[in-house]
Amino acid sequence: MKYSRFVGIVLLASALFIGLGAAEDLTPDAIMLETETNMTITGLSYADDDEWVEVVNPGMASQDFTFWTLEDENNNTYSFPEGFVLLPGAAVKVHTGQGNATETDLYWGRDDLVWDEEEVATLKNAAGEIVAGYPESA
């Protein structure tokens, strides 16, 4: 009787261990679906009447930009609207000035200019990690 109970416990423990291992194996796949490392800044317009930064999602999955930011070197920070999602292959321009937000154009709502030609525009994810910069060589 003790032997069969021992075998039962070993089998149960093995099943739990295998189940946990399978769950752990799924985690890297879930992480690989993250597309934030693919986000790029493809342009920055310094025009007085329409200053903007363009962010592109060249990946194969949508990216939620909740809690993401665009920053300049003077700590001027734009926070993306909660729930804003950039679809695969899509681009969005973040305009410094005012306007009505769409899927392709967001507005910071500032009256003054932000970007200087020597500055780097930095895109940060929700964890505050740098995802992209423009220009890249700066």
CSV table of N, CA and C in Angstrom, one decimal:
chain,number,residue,atom,x,y,z
A,1,MET,N,0.8,-1.2,0.0
A,1,MET,CA,0.0,0.0,0.0
A,1,MET,C,0.9,1.3,0.0
A,2,LYS,N,1.9,1.2,0.8
A,2,LYS,CA,2.8,2.4,0.9
A,2,LYS,C,3.5,2.6,-0.5
A,3,TYR,N,3.9,1.5,-1.1
A,3,TYR,CA,4.5,1.6,-2.4
A,3,TYR,C,3.6,2.3,-3.5
A,4,SER,N,2.4,1.9,-3.5
A,4,SER,CA,1.4,2.4,-4.5
A,4,SER,C,1.1,3.9,-4.2
A,5,ARG,N,1.1,4.2,-2.9
A,5,ARG,CA,0.9,5.6,-2.6
A,5,ARG,C,2.1,6.5,-3.0
A,6,PHE,N,3.3,5.9,-2.8
A,6,PHE,CA,4.5,6.6,-3.2
A,6,PHE,C,4.5,6.8,-4.7
A,7,VAL,N,4.2,5.8,-5.4
A,7,VAL,CA,4.1,5.9,-6.9
A,7,VAL,C,3.1,6.9,-7.3
A,8,GLY,N,2.0,6.9,-6.7
A,8,GLY,CA,0.9,7.9,-7.0
A,8,GLY,C,1.4,9.3,-6.8
A,9,ILE,N,2.1,9.5,-5.7
A,9,ILE,CA,2.6,10.9,-5.4
A,9,ILE,C,3.7,11.3,-6.4
A,10,VAL,N,4.6,10.3,-6.8
A,10,VAL,CA,5.6,10.6,-7.8
A,10,VAL,C,5.0,10.9,-9.1
A,11,LEU,N,3.9,10.2,-9.5
A,11,LEU,CA,3.3,10.5,-10.8
A,11,LEU,C,2.6,11.8,-10.8
A,12,LEU,N,1.9,12.1,-9.6
A,12,LEU,CA,1.3,13.5,-9.5
A,12,LEU,C,2.3,14.6,-9.6
A,13,ALA,N,3.4,14.4,-8.8
A,13,ALA,CA,4.4,15.4,-8.9
A,13,ALA,C,5.0,15.6,-10.3
A,14,SER,N,5.2,14.5,-11.0
A,14,SER,CA,5.7,14.5,-12.3
A,14,SER,C,4.8,15.2,-13.3
A,15,ALA,N,3.5,15.0,-13.1
A,15,ALA,CA,2.5,15.6,-14.0
A,15,ALA,C,2.5,17.1,-13.7
A,16,LEU,N,2.6,17.5,-12.4
A,16,LEU,CA,2.6,18.9,-12.1
A,16,LEU,C,3.9,19.6,-12.7
A,17,PHE,N,5.0,18.9,-12.5
A,17,PHE,CA,6.3,19.4,-13.0
A,17,PHE,C,6.2,19.6,-14.5
A,18,ILE,N,5.8,18.6,-15.2
A,18,ILE,CA,5.6,18.7,-16.7
A,18,ILE,C,4.7,19.8,-17.1
A,19,GLY,N,3.6,19.9,-16.4
A,19,GLY,CA,2.6,21.0,-16.6
A,19,GLY,C,3.3,22.4,-16.4
A,20,LEU,N,4.0,22.5,-15.4
A,20,LEU,CA,4.7,23.8,-15.1
A,20,LEU,C,5.8,24.1,-16.2
A,21,GLY,N,6.5,23.1,-16.6
A,21,GLY,CA,7.5,23.2,-17.6
A,21,GLY,C,6.9,23.7,-18.9
A,22,ALA,N,5.7,23.1,-19.2
A,22,ALA,CA,5.0,23.5,-20.5
A,22,ALA,C,4.6,25.0,-20.4
A,23,ALA,N,4.1,25.4,-19.2
A,23,ALA,CA,3.7,26.8,-19.1
A,23,ALA,C,4.9,27.7,-19.2
A,24,GLU,N,6.0,27.3,-18.6
A,24,GLU,CA,7.2,28.1,-18.8
A,24,GLU,C,7.7,28.2,-20.2
A,25,ASP,N,7.5,27.1,-21.0
A,25,ASP,CA,7.9,27.1,-22.4
A,25,ASP,C,7.1,28.1,-23.2
A,26,LEU,N,5.9,28.4,-22.7
A,26,LEU,CA,5.0,29.3,-23.5
A,26,LEU,C,5.5,30.7,-23.3
A,27,THR,N,6.1,31.0,-22.2
A,27,THR,CA,6.5,32.4,-21.9
A,27,THR,C,7.4,33.0,-22.9
A,28,PRO,N,8.5,32.4,-23.3
A,28,PRO,CA,9.3,33.0,-24.4
A,28,PRO,C,8.5,33.3,-25.7
A,29,ASP,N,7.6,32.5,-26.0
A,29,ASP,CA,6.8,32.7,-27.2
A,29,ASP,C,6.0,34.0,-27.1
A,30,ALA,N,5.4,34.2,-25.9
A,30,ALA,CA,4.6,35.4,-25.6
A,30,ALA,C,5.5,36.6,-25.7
A,31,ILE,N,6.7,36.5,-25.2
A,31,ILE,CA,7.6,37.6,-25.2
A,31,ILE,C,8.0,37.9,-26.7
A,32,MET,N,8.2,36.9,-27.5
A,32,MET,CA,8.6,37.1,-28.9
A,32,MET,C,7.5,37.9,-29.6
A,33,LEU,N,6.2,37.8,-29.2
A,33,LEU,CA,5.2,38.5,-29.8
A,33,LEU,C,5.3,40.0,-29.6
A,34,GLU,N,6.0,40.5,-28.6
A,34,GLU,CA,6.2,41.9,-28.4
A,34,GLU,C,6.9,42.5,-29.6
A,35,THR,N,6.4,43.6,-30.1
A,35,THR,CA,6.9,44.2,-31.3
A,35,THR,C,7.6,45.5,-31.0
A,36,GLU,N,7.7,45.9,-29.7
A,36,GLU,CA,8.2,47.3,-29.4
A,36,GLU,C,9.6,47.5,-29.9
A,37,THR,N,10.4,46.5,-30.0
A,37,THR,CA,11.8,46.7,-30.4
A,37,THR,C,11.8,47.0,-31.9
A,38,ASN,N,10.7,46.8,-32.6
A,38,ASN,CA,10.7,47.1,-34.0
A,38,ASN,C,10.2,48.5,-34.3
A,39,MET,N,9.7,49.2,-33.3
A,39,MET,CA,9.2,50.5,-33.6
A,39,MET,C,10.4,51.4,-34.0
A,40,THR,N,10.1,52.3,-35.0
A,40,THR,CA,11.1,53.2,-35.4
A,40,THR,C,10.6,54.6,-35.5
A,41,ILE,N,11.5,55.6,-35.4
A,41,ILE,CA,11.1,57.0,-35.7
A,41,ILE,C,11.7,57.2,-37.1
A,42,THR,N,10.9,57.5,-38.1
A,42,THR,CA,11.4,57.6,-39.5
A,42,THR,C,11.5,59.1,-39.9
A,43,GLY,N,11.1,60.0,-39.1
A,43,GLY,CA,11.2,61.4,-39.6
A,43,GLY,C,10.9,62.4,-38.5
A,44,LEU,N,11.4,63.6,-38.7
A,44,LEU,CA,11.1,64.7,-37.7
A,44,LEU,C,11.0,66.0,-38.6
A,45,SER,N,9.9,66.7,-38.5
A,45,SER,CA,9.8,67.9,-39.2
A,45,SER,C,10.0,69.1,-38.3
A,46,TYR,N,10.8,70.0,-38.7
A,46,TYR,CA,11.1,71.2,-37.8
A,46,TYR,C,10.3,72.4,-38.3
A,47,ALA,N,9.4,72.2,-39.2
A,47,ALA,CA,8.7,73.3,-39.8
A,47,ALA,C,7.9,74.1,-38.7
A,48,ASP,N,8.0,75.4,-38.7
A,48,ASP,CA,7.3,76.2,-37.7
A,48,ASP,C,5.8,76.0,-37.6
A,49,ASP,N,5.2,75.8,-38.8
A,49,ASP,CA,3.8,75.7,-38.9
A,49,ASP,C,3.3,74.3,-38.7
A,50,ASP,N,4.2,73.3,-38.8
A,50,ASP,CA,3.7,71.9,-38.6
A,50,ASP,C,4.9,71.0,-38.1
A,51,GLU,N,5.3,71.2,-36.9
A,51,GLU,CA,6.4,70.4,-36.3
A,51,GLU,C,5.8,69.0,-35.9
A,52,TRP,N,6.5,67.9,-36.3
A,52,TRP,CA,6.0,66.6,-36.0
A,52,TRP,C,7.2,65.5,-35.9
A,53,VAL,N,6.9,64.4,-35.3
A,53,VAL,CA,7.7,63.2,-35.3
A,53,VAL,C,6.9,62.1,-35.8
A,54,GLU,N,7.5,61.3,-36.7
A,54,GLU,CA,6.8,60.1,-37.3
A,54,GLU,C,7.3,58.8,-36.7
A,55,VAL,N,6.4,58.0,-36.1
A,55,VAL,CA,6.7,56.7,-35.6
A,55,VAL,C,6.1,55.6,-36.5
A,56,VAL,N,6.8,54.6,-36.8
A,56,VAL,CA,6.3,53.5,-37.7
A,56,VAL,C,6.4,52.2,-37.0
A,57,ASN,N,5.4,51.3,-37.2
A,57,ASN,CA,5.5,50.0,-36.7
A,57,ASN,C,5.7,49.0,-37.9
A,58,PRO,N,7.0,48.7,-38.2
A,58,PRO,CA,7.3,47.8,-39.3
A,58,PRO,C,7.1,46.3,-39.0
A,59,GLY,N,6.6,46.0,-37.8
A,59,GLY,CA,6.5,44.6,-37.4
A,59,GLY,C,5.2,44.0,-37.9
A,60,MET,N,5.0,42.8,-37.5
A,60,MET,CA,3.8,42.0,-37.9
A,60,MET,C,2.7,42.0,-36.9
A,61,ALA,N,2.8,42.7,-35.8
A,61,ALA,CA,1.8,42.7,-34.8
A,61,ALA,C,1.5,44.1,-34.4
A,62,SER,N,0.3,44.3,-33.9
A,62,SER,CA,-0.1,45.6,-33.4
A,62,SER,C,0.7,45.9,-32.1
A,63,GLN,N,0.9,47.2,-31.8
A,63,GLN,CA,1.6,47.6,-30.6
A,63,GLN,C,0.7,48.7,-29.9
A,64,ASP,N,0.4,48.3,-28.6
A,64,ASP,CA,-0.3,49.2,-27.7
A,64,ASP,C,0.7,50.3,-27.2
A,65,PHE,N,0.5,51.5,-27.3
A,65,PHE,CA,1.3,52.6,-26.9
A,65,PHE,C,0.9,53.2,-25.6
A,66,THR,N,0.1,52.6,-24.8
A,66,THR,CA,-0.3,53.1,-23.5
A,66,THR,C,0.9,53.2,-22.7
A,67,PHE,N,1.1,54.4,-22.1
A,67,PHE,CA,2.2,54.8,-21.2
A,67,PHE,C,3.5,54.9,-21.9
A,68,TRP,N,3.5,54.9,-23.3
A,68,TRP,CA,4.7,55.2,-24.0
A,68,TRP,C,4.9,56.7,-24.1
A,69,THR,N,6.2,57.2,-24.4
A,69,THR,CA,6.4,58.6,-24.5
A,69,THR,C,7.4,58.9,-25.6
A,70,LEU,N,7.3,60.1,-26.1
A,70,LEU,CA,8.3,60.7,-27.0
A,70,LEU,C,8.9,61.9,-26.2
A,71,GLU,N,10.3,62.0,-26.2
A,71,GLU,CA,10.9,63.0,-25.5
A,71,GLU,C,12.0,63.6,-26.3
A,72,ASP,N,12.3,64.9,-25.9
A,72,ASP,CA,13.5,65.6,-26.5
A,72,ASP,C,14.6,65.6,-25.4
A,73,GLU,N,15.7,66.2,-25.8
A,73,GLU,CA,16.8,66.3,-24.8
A,73,GLU,C,16.6,67.3,-23.7
A,74,ASN,N,15.6,68.1,-23.8
A,74,ASN,CA,15.3,69.1,-22.7
A,74,ASN,C,14.2,68.5,-21.8
A,75,ASN,N,13.9,67.2,-21.9
A,75,ASN,CA,12.9,66.6,-21.1
A,75,ASN,C,11.4,67.0,-21.4
A,76,ASN,N,11.2,67.6,-22.6
A,76,ASN,CA,9.8,67.8,-23.0
A,76,ASN,C,9.3,66.5,-23.4
A,77,THR,N,8.2,66.1,-22.8
A,77,THR,CA,7.7,64.7,-22.9
A,77,THR,C,6.2,64.7,-23.4
A,78,TYR,N,6.0,64.0,-24.5
A,78,TYR,CA,4.7,63.7,-25.0
A,78,TYR,C,4.3,62.3,-24.5
A,79,SER,N,3.1,62.1,-23.9
A,79,SER,CA,2.6,60.8,-23.5
A,79,SER,C,1.5,60.4,-24.5
A,80,PHE,N,1.7,59.2,-25.1
A,80,PHE,CA,0.7,58.7,-26.0
A,80,PHE,C,-0.6,58.5,-25.3
A,81,PRO,N,-1.8,58.7,-26.0
A,81,PRO,CA,-3.1,58.5,-25.3
A,81,PRO,C,-3.2,57.0,-24.9
A,82,GLU,N,-3.9,56.8,-23.8
A,82,GLU,CA,-4.2,55.5,-23.3
A,82,GLU,C,-5.0,54.7,-24.3
A,83,GLY,N,-4.6,53.5,-24.6
A,83,GLY,CA,-5.3,52.7,-25.6
A,83,GLY,C,-4.9,52.9,-27.0
A,84,PHE,N,-4.0,53.8,-27.3
A,84,PHE,CA,-3.6,54.1,-28.7
A,84,PHE,C,-2.8,52.8,-29.2
A,85,VAL,N,-3.2,52.3,-30.3
A,85,VAL,CA,-2.6,51.1,-30.9
A,85,VAL,C,-2.1,51.4,-32.3
A,86,LEU,N,-0.9,51.1,-32.6
A,86,LEU,CA,-0.3,51.3,-33.9
A,86,LEU,C,-0.3,49.9,-34.6
A,87,LEU,N,-1.1,49.8,-35.7
A,87,LEU,CA,-1.2,48.6,-36.4
A,87,LEU,C,0.1,48.2,-37.2
A,88,PRO,N,0.2,46.9,-37.6
A,88,PRO,CA,1.4,46.5,-38.3
A,88,PRO,C,1.5,47.3,-39.6
A,89,GLY,N,2.7,47.8,-39.9
A,89,GLY,CA,2.9,48.6,-41.1
A,89,GLY,C,2.4,50.0,-41.1
A,90,ALA,N,1.8,50.4,-40.0
A,90,ALA,CA,1.2,51.8,-39.9
A,90,ALA,C,2.2,52.8,-39.4
A,91,ALA,N,1.9,54.0,-39.6
A,91,ALA,CA,2.7,55.1,-39.1
A,91,ALA,C,1.8,56.1,-38.5
A,92,VAL,N,2.3,56.9,-37.5
A,92,VAL,CA,1.6,57.9,-36.8
A,92,VAL,C,2.5,59.1,-36.7
A,93,LYS,N,2.0,60.3,-37.0
A,93,LYS,CA,2.7,61.6,-36.8
A,93,LYS,C,2.2,62.2,-35.5
A,94,VAL,N,3.2,62.5,-34.6
A,94,VAL,CA,2.9,63.2,-33.4
A,94,VAL,C,3.2,64.7,-33.6
A,95,HIS,N,2.2,65.5,-33.8
A,95,HIS,CA,2.3,66.9,-34.1
A,95,HIS,C,2.5,67.7,-32.8
A,96,THR,N,3.4,68.7,-32.8
A,96,THR,CA,3.6,69.5,-31.6
A,96,THR,C,2.4,70.3,-31.3
A,97,GLY,N,1.8,70.9,-32.3
A,97,GLY,CA,0.7,71.8,-32.1
A,97,GLY,C,-0.6,71.1,-31.7
A,98,GLN,N,-1.7,71.8,-32.1
A,98,GLN,CA,-3.0,71.4,-31.7
A,98,GLN,C,-3.8,70.9,-32.9
A,99,GLY,N,-4.7,70.0,-32.7
A,99,GLY,CA,-5.5,69.4,-33.8
A,99,GLY,C,-6.4,68.3,-33.3
A,100,ASN,N,-7.1,67.7,-34.2
A,100,ASN,CA,-8.0,66.5,-33.8
A,100,ASN,C,-7.3,65.2,-34.1
A,101,ALA,N,-7.1,64.4,-33.1
A,101,ALA,CA,-6.4,63.1,-33.2
A,101,ALA,C,-7.1,62.2,-34.1
A,102,THR,N,-6.3,61.4,-34.9
A,102,THR,CA,-6.8,60.4,-35.8
A,102,THR,C,-5.9,59.2,-35.6
A,103,GLU,N,-6.1,58.1,-36.4
A,103,GLU,CA,-5.2,56.9,-36.3
A,103,GLU,C,-3.8,57.3,-36.9
A,104,THR,N,-3.7,58.3,-37.7
A,104,THR,CA,-2.4,58.6,-38.3
A,104,THR,C,-1.8,59.9,-37.8
A,105,ASP,N,-2.6,60.7,-37.1
A,105,ASP,CA,-2.1,62.0,-36.6
A,105,ASP,C,-2.5,62.2,-35.1
A,106,LEU,N,-1.5,62.4,-34.2
A,106,LEU,CA,-1.8,62.7,-32.8
A,106,LEU,C,-1.3,64.1,-32.6
A,107,TYR,N,-1.8,64.8,-31.6
A,107,TYR,CA,-1.4,66.2,-31.3
A,107,TYR,C,-1.1,66.4,-29.8
A,108,TRP,N,0.1,67.0,-29.6
A,108,TRP,CA,0.6,67.3,-28.3
A,108,TRP,C,-0.2,68.4,-27.7
A,109,GLY,N,-0.6,69.4,-28.4
A,109,GLY,CA,-1.4,70.5,-27.9
A,109,GLY,C,-0.6,71.7,-27.4
A,110,ARG,N,0.7,71.7,-27.8
A,110,ARG,CA,1.5,72.8,-27.4
A,110,ARG,C,1.4,74.0,-28.3
A,111,ASP,N,1.6,75.2,-27.7
A,111,ASP,CA,1.7,76.4,-28.5
A,111,ASP,C,3.1,76.8,-29.0
A,112,ASP,N,4.1,76.2,-28.3
A,112,ASP,CA,5.5,76.5,-28.6
A,112,ASP,C,6.1,75.3,-29.3
A,113,LEU,N,7.2,75.6,-30.0
A,113,LEU,CA,8.0,74.5,-30.7
A,113,LEU,C,8.8,73.7,-29.7
A,114,VAL,N,9.1,72.5,-30.0
A,114,VAL,CA,9.8,71.6,-29.1
A,114,VAL,C,11.2,71.2,-29.8
A,115,TRP,N,11.1,70.7,-31.0
A,115,TRP,CA,12.3,70.1,-31.6
A,115,TRP,C,13.3,71.0,-32.2
A,116,ASP,N,14.6,70.9,-31.9
A,116,ASP,CA,15.7,71.6,-32.5
A,116,ASP,C,16.4,70.7,-33.4
A,117,GLU,N,17.0,71.2,-34.5
A,117,GLU,CA,17.6,70.4,-35.5
A,117,GLU,C,18.7,69.5,-35.0
A,118,GLU,N,19.4,69.9,-33.9
A,118,GLU,CA,20.5,69.2,-33.3
A,118,GLU,C,20.0,68.1,-32.3
A,119,GLU,N,18.7,68.1,-32.0
A,119,GLU,CA,18.2,67.2,-30.9
A,119,GLU,C,17.9,65.8,-31.4
A,120,VAL,N,17.8,64.9,-30.5
A,120,VAL,CA,17.4,63.5,-30.8
A,120,VAL,C,16.0,63.4,-30.2
A,121,ALA,N,15.1,62.9,-31.0
A,121,ALA,CA,13.7,62.5,-30.5
A,121,ALA,C,13.9,61.1,-30.0
A,122,THR,N,13.4,60.8,-28.8
A,122,THR,CA,13.5,59.5,-28.2
A,122,THR,C,12.2,58.9,-27.9
A,123,LEU,N,11.9,57.7,-28.4
A,123,LEU,CA,10.7,56.9,-28.1
A,123,LEU,C,11.0,55.9,-27.0
A,124,LYS,N,10.2,56.0,-25.9
A,124,LYS,CA,10.4,55.1,-24.8
A,124,LYS,C,9.1,54.3,-24.5
A,125,ASN,N,9.3,53.0,-24.2
A,125,ASN,CA,8.1,52.1,-23.9
A,125,ASN,C,7.6,52.4,-22.5
A,126,ALA,N,6.6,51.6,-22.1
A,126,ALA,CA,5.9,51.8,-20.8
A,126,ALA,C,6.8,51.6,-19.7
A,127,ALA,N,7.9,50.9,-19.8
A,127,ALA,CA,8.9,50.6,-18.8
A,127,ALA,C,9.9,51.7,-18.7
A,128,GLY,N,9.8,52.7,-19.6
A,128,GLY,CA,10.8,53.8,-19.7
A,128,GLY,C,12.1,53.4,-20.4
A,129,GLU,N,12.1,52.3,-21.1
A,129,GLU,CA,13.3,51.9,-21.9
A,129,GLU,C,13.3,52.6,-23.3
A,130,ILE,N,14.4,52.9,-23.7
A,130,ILE,CA,14.5,53.6,-25.1
A,130,ILE,C,14.3,52.5,-26.1
A,131,VAL,N,13.4,52.8,-27.0
A,131,VAL,CA,13.0,51.9,-28.1
A,131,VAL,C,13.6,52.3,-29.4
A,132,ALA,N,13.6,53.7,-29.6
A,132,ALA,CA,14.1,54.2,-30.9
A,132,ALA,C,14.5,55.7,-30.6
A,133,GLY,N,15.3,56.1,-31.5
A,133,GLY,CA,15.8,57.5,-31.5
A,133,GLY,C,15.9,58.1,-32.9
A,134,TYR,N,15.8,59.4,-33.1
A,134,TYR,CA,15.9,60.0,-34.4
A,134,TYR,C,16.6,61.4,-34.2
A,135,PRO,N,17.6,61.7,-35.0
A,135,PRO,CA,18.3,60.8,-35.9
A,135,PRO,C,19.0,59.7,-35.2
A,136,GLU,N,19.2,58.6,-35.8
A,136,GLU,CA,19.8,57.4,-35.2
A,136,GLU,C,21.3,57.7,-34.9
A,137,SER,N,22.0,58.4,-35.8
A,137,SER,CA,23.4,58.6,-35.6
A,137,SER,C,23.8,59.6,-34.5
A,138,ALA,N,22.8,60.4,-34.1
A,138,ALA,CA,23.1,61.4,-33.1
A,138,ALA,C,23.3,60.8,-31.7
